Amino acid sequence: MEELEAQSTALTVVTSSDQDCATPSLSPPDSKTLRTINDLPVEILIQIFEHSVLFTCKHDDHRLAYWDEVDRMTRQRWMVPRNVYTRRDESADPRSPSLFPDALAAVCCLWRDALTLVSLFWTRIVVFVDDDPTPLSRLRTRLELSHEHPLDIIITRHLCSVTDSDPLEKRRVTDAMQVLYQHIARWRSLRINVLHTVSIPAPNIQMQGRAASLINLRLQSHIQMQGRAASPINLRLQSQMARKRFRPAGIAKLCFHAPGLTDLEIDGLTFRRSFLSIPQSIASVKRLVISRYSPGTQSRMLFTVRALAECLSALPHVDEVSLIDLDISSSVGAALPQPLAFTASFFHLEGLSSEVLQALFDLLDSDLNFLHLIRCAVPDSIDLGWASELHLQNLDTTESIAPLLLNWDSEVLYFHACPSFNSALLDEMAEEAEDGAWLCSTLEELSIYDCRRFNSGDIRRMVQARRMSHAEIGFADNAHPAFVVTSVLYLKVQNGPELAPKDREWFDCNVQSVWWNGWQGGHQEEW
């Protein structure tokens, strides 16, 4: 061991043509000769590569062994470590020239040959489908190198490729998918990020088969293209049949099976075509993101808020749902006898109309923990009382949002770039209403980001008034018969107005934790 360490300290990488494909030495070289990394035994070189893989993986809390998937013979031969974690870091740019293992394989043929001895190194498949596409022969070679291990597949475009139109993109995607379908049982994750929505193979329509290992499916595009506009009669017929769970000609049927799918990100058009009328095909999903649907006036009726609510209600395991920029119909049809059960605890709503929001809240019944409203036109009458943590960001209103907050009463409230968070709202939060009720009476944690239509004195007066009222019952919780309002315990202001010295002094003594534009204080500073 000491001899190996002594040799390693003197190693130098040499990339000349003479050294690139040299056979690694299996005995210690003469101490007077120049030694390079290529003088190492293959076993040592592979161990170095194994540790390099750590930089491409996320550390899972459960710390499952990444190398459990390595075949027994390879593990015994190369003494593969068993403490490497399973999940690849999905934030890594698949277009990066430093991606593992390609960056190392490009150094020299010796390194590439060593890398090919470990099939698990080759389970990330990146396919480019722009005007510089990945050759299908290279794709087939990569699939062969990965042997029978689960695959993480990415179909994308180069960063510098054409961004306005690519009429050949769909054909390139189709050709690549024909090769990949032969290995559908090995798909662990499939991410398609292309220019045109029509280039995406829609599950249950073009994408068919049993993906038994698939956990993560992301289908994203940048340009939504529609076919010929349907007649109003056909639109009404298809909408009615979708609500009745019937399948008219040309609509998806259950042909794509992914029983282990837990994470689905998909554009609105593909979701409507693939899953809206057959939610049982994604019954295992826990996290669902649907984004971008702008079909035009006629086709909007094909995607109604009623159909969406019924689909969400049919997902028994879904815990996190994000709906982003969906221009869908607010039609709810006949009244329901009772709201639809909704299991999610996290609901992210962004870029939705007030009519769609109103309908969603009327149709769904849920015990939410987190509700995010971003860039939405929020109606005053929706009941937010079932969200224990409320985030309001870039709301499409300059009017008071006090009526909205009258229908919410919980502990944690966030404002982000909301012009309606101002001195007037703080005044309303600083006093009881005519009926004796306080706005946000159980609020304990208030965070304010990128809002400047108030001053630190406005915040202090609000916090002080609520604290004084709470003190009258000895700071008891809301189970006390005389409870009317609780104290604000945690306060955070970022990129807000300046904090006046007298207000800072008061916060430091009377609030548990305060963070204001970088200053931190409070009598219990832990946030």
mmCIF file of N, CA and C in Angstrom, residues 175-223:
data_model
loop_
_atom_site.group_PDB
_atom_site.id
_atom_site.type_symbol
_atom_site.label_atom_id
_atom_site.label_comp_id
_atom_site.label_asym_id
_atom_site.label_seq_id
_atom_site.Cartn_x
_atom_site.Cartn_y
_atom_site.Cartn_z
ATOM 1 N N ASP A 175 -37.122 8.339 -34.986
ATOM 2 C CA ASP A 175 -36.077 7.362 -35.291
ATOM 3 C C ASP A 175 -35.359 6.914 -34.017
ATOM 4 N N ALA A 176 -35.041 7.867 -33.147
ATOM 5 C CA ALA A 176 -34.362 7.513 -31.895
ATOM 6 C C ALA A 176 -35.257 6.655 -31.010
ATOM 7 N N MET A 177 -36.538 7.000 -30.946
ATOM 8 C CA MET A 177 -37.460 6.243 -30.100
ATOM 9 C C MET A 177 -37.628 4.816 -30.604
ATOM 10 N N GLN A 178 -37.578 4.611 -31.912
ATOM 11 C CA GLN A 178 -37.701 3.255 -32.443
ATOM 12 C C GLN A 178 -36.574 2.366 -31.923
ATOM 13 N N VAL A 179 -35.392 2.936 -31.765
ATOM 14 C CA VAL A 179 -34.274 2.183 -31.188
ATOM 15 C C VAL A 179 -34.489 1.971 -29.691
ATOM 16 N N LEU A 180 -34.961 3.002 -29.014
ATOM 17 C CA LEU A 180 -35.122 2.930 -27.561
ATOM 18 C C LEU A 180 -36.271 2.022 -27.144
ATOM 19 N N TYR A 181 -37.313 1.915 -27.972
ATOM 20 C CA TYR A 181 -38.448 1.054 -27.622
ATOM 21 C C TYR A 181 -38.009 -0.396 -27.407
ATOM 22 N N GLN A 182 -36.942 -0.813 -28.062
ATOM 23 C CA GLN A 182 -36.452 -2.180 -27.887
ATOM 24 C C GLN A 182 -35.937 -2.422 -26.471
ATOM 25 N N HIS A 183 -35.704 -1.336 -25.732
ATOM 26 C CA HIS A 183 -35.183 -1.432 -24.364
ATOM 27 C C HIS A 183 -36.150 -0.793 -23.368
ATOM 28 N N ILE A 184 -37.438 -0.722 -23.699
ATOM 29 C CA ILE A 184 -38.405 0.000 -22.870
ATOM 30 C C ILE A 184 -38.489 -0.569 -21.458
ATOM 31 N N ALA A 185 -38.251 -1.846 -21.302
ATOM 32 C CA ALA A 185 -38.314 -2.451 -19.968
ATOM 33 C C ALA A 185 -37.212 -1.932 -19.060
ATOM 34 N N ARG A 186 -36.156 -1.348 -19.649
ATOM 35 C CA ARG A 186 -35.033 -0.849 -18.843
ATOM 36 C C ARG A 186 -35.131 0.641 -18.552
ATOM 37 N N TRP A 187 -36.086 1.345 -19.134
ATOM 38 C CA TRP A 187 -36.171 2.782 -18.898
ATOM 39 C C TRP A 187 -36.383 3.057 -17.408
ATOM 40 N N ARG A 188 -35.499 3.843 -16.821
ATOM 41 C CA ARG A 188 -35.690 4.302 -15.443
ATOM 42 C C ARG A 188 -36.178 5.745 -15.440
ATOM 43 N N SER A 189 -35.626 6.545 -16.312
ATOM 44 C CA SER A 189 -36.107 7.916 -16.484
ATOM 45 C C SER A 189 -36.025 8.265 -17.960
ATOM 46 N N LEU A 190 -37.012 9.024 -18.421
ATOM 47 C CA LEU A 190 -37.049 9.488 -19.813
ATOM 48 C C LEU A 190 -37.366 10.966 -19.795
ATOM 49 N N ARG A 191 -36.432 11.778 -20.298
ATOM 50 C CA ARG A 191 -36.612 13.228 -20.361
ATOM 51 C C ARG A 191 -36.498 13.658 -21.819
ATOM 52 N N ILE A 192 -37.579 14.205 -22.345
ATOM 53 C CA ILE A 192 -37.588 14.728 -23.710
ATOM 54 C C ILE A 192 -37.797 16.234 -23.634
ATOM 55 N N ASN A 193 -36.838 16.986 -24.135
ATOM 56 C CA ASN A 193 -36.907 18.449 -24.135
ATOM 57 C C ASN A 193 -36.584 18.918 -25.549
ATOM 58 N N VAL A 194 -37.638 19.210 -26.317
ATOM 59 C CA VAL A 194 -37.471 19.503 -27.737
ATOM 60 C C VAL A 194 -38.121 20.841 -28.078
ATOM 61 N N LEU A 195 -38.039 21.192 -29.357
ATOM 62 C CA LEU A 195 -38.553 22.483 -29.807
ATOM 63 C C LEU A 195 -40.068 22.453 -29.968
ATOM 64 N N HIS A 196 -40.589 21.469 -30.674
ATOM 65 C CA HIS A 196 -42.007 21.422 -31.021
ATOM 66 C C HIS A 196 -42.754 20.383 -30.189
ATOM 67 N N THR A 197 -43.952 20.749 -29.740
ATOM 68 C CA THR A 197 -44.788 19.804 -29.004
ATOM 69 C C THR A 197 -45.118 18.579 -29.849
ATOM 70 N N VAL A 198 -45.339 18.779 -31.148
ATOM 71 C CA VAL A 198 -45.707 17.647 -32.009
ATOM 72 C C VAL A 198 -44.562 16.652 -32.177
ATOM 73 N N SER A 199 -43.352 17.026 -31.770
ATOM 74 C CA SER A 199 -42.229 16.087 -31.843
ATOM 75 C C SER A 199 -42.262 15.076 -30.704
ATOM 76 N N ILE A 200 -43.031 15.363 -29.656
ATOM 77 C CA ILE A 200 -43.081 14.484 -28.489
ATOM 78 C C ILE A 200 -43.971 13.277 -28.784
ATOM 79 N N PRO A 201 -43.477 12.067 -28.589
ATOM 80 C CA PRO A 201 -44.334 10.886 -28.739
ATOM 81 C C PRO A 201 -45.285 10.789 -27.550
ATOM 82 N N ALA A 202 -46.570 10.988 -27.793
ATOM 83 C CA ALA A 202 -47.549 11.026 -26.709
ATOM 84 C C ALA A 202 -47.766 9.633 -26.136
ATOM 85 N N PRO A 203 -47.637 9.464 -24.816
ATOM 86 C CA PRO A 203 -47.935 8.167 -24.205
ATOM 87 C C PRO A 203 -49.364 7.735 -24.505
ATOM 88 N N ASN A 204 -49.540 6.443 -24.657
ATOM 89 C CA ASN A 204 -50.823 5.818 -24.988
ATOM 90 C C ASN A 204 -51.252 6.047 -26.433
ATOM 91 N N ILE A 205 -50.493 6.860 -27.180
ATOM 92 C CA ILE A 205 -50.796 7.070 -28.601
ATOM 93 C C ILE A 205 -49.584 6.611 -29.414
ATOM 94 N N GLN A 206 -48.539 7.448 -29.509
ATOM 95 C CA GLN A 206 -47.319 6.990 -30.184
ATOM 96 C C GLN A 206 -46.444 6.146 -29.247
ATOM 97 N N MET A 207 -46.344 6.550 -27.983
ATOM 98 C CA MET A 207 -45.508 5.825 -27.024
ATOM 99 C C MET A 207 -46.327 4.702 -26.391
ATOM 100 N N GLN A 208 -45.979 3.473 -26.739
ATOM 101 C CA GLN A 208 -46.736 2.323 -26.258
ATOM 102 C C GLN A 208 -45.779 1.256 -25.741
ATOM 103 N N GLY A 209 -46.285 0.419 -24.846
ATOM 104 C CA GLY A 209 -45.484 -0.666 -24.301
ATOM 105 C C GLY A 209 -45.494 -0.647 -22.788
ATOM 106 N N ARG A 210 -44.740 -1.551 -22.203
ATOM 107 C CA ARG A 210 -44.667 -1.671 -20.748
ATOM 108 C C ARG A 210 -43.293 -1.219 -20.269
ATOM 109 N N ALA A 211 -43.265 -0.074 -19.597
ATOM 110 C CA ALA A 211 -42.031 0.471 -19.028
ATOM 111 C C ALA A 211 -42.015 0.132 -17.541
ATOM 112 N N ALA A 212 -41.664 -1.102 -17.236
ATOM 113 C CA ALA A 212 -41.800 -1.616 -15.873
ATOM 114 C C ALA A 212 -40.885 -0.918 -14.877
ATOM 115 N N SER A 213 -39.757 -0.366 -15.344
ATOM 116 C CA SER A 213 -38.791 0.260 -14.437
ATOM 117 C C SER A 213 -38.889 1.777 -14.412
ATOM 118 N N LEU A 214 -39.789 2.358 -15.208
ATOM 119 C CA LEU A 214 -39.841 3.810 -15.360
ATOM 120 C C LEU A 214 -40.342 4.476 -14.084
ATOM 121 N N ILE A 215 -39.560 5.436 -13.589
ATOM 122 C CA ILE A 215 -39.910 6.191 -12.389
ATOM 123 C C ILE A 215 -40.185 7.648 -12.722
ATOM 124 N N ASN A 216 -39.393 8.200 -13.637
ATOM 125 C CA ASN A 216 -39.440 9.632 -13.924
ATOM 126 C C ASN A 216 -39.677 9.841 -15.416
ATOM 127 N N LEU A 217 -40.735 10.614 -15.748
ATOM 128 C CA LEU A 217 -41.058 10.923 -17.148
ATOM 129 C C LEU A 217 -41.259 12.424 -17.282
ATOM 130 N N ARG A 218 -40.463 13.061 -18.152
ATOM 131 C CA ARG A 218 -40.564 14.500 -18.375
ATOM 132 C C ARG A 218 -40.645 14.759 -19.878
ATOM 133 N N LEU A 219 -41.756 15.333 -20.287
ATOM 134 C CA LEU A 219 -42.005 15.620 -21.698
ATOM 135 C C LEU A 219 -42.235 17.116 -21.845
ATOM 136 N N GLN A 220 -41.250 17.819 -22.402
ATOM 137 C CA GLN A 220 -41.288 19.274 -22.460
ATOM 138 C C GLN A 220 -40.958 19.760 -23.863
ATOM 139 N N SER A 221 -41.578 20.884 -24.238
ATOM 140 C CA SER A 221 -41.333 21.500 -25.541
ATOM 141 C C SER A 221 -41.432 23.011 -25.386
ATOM 142 N N HIS A 222 -41.082 23.725 -26.450
ATOM 143 C CA HIS A 222 -41.052 25.186 -26.389
ATOM 144 C C HIS A 222 -42.032 25.848 -27.348
ATOM 145 N N ILE A 223 -42.450 25.154 -28.382
ATOM 146 C CA ILE A 223 -43.393 25.711 -29.353
ATOM 147 C C ILE A 223 -44.567 24.758 -29.468
#
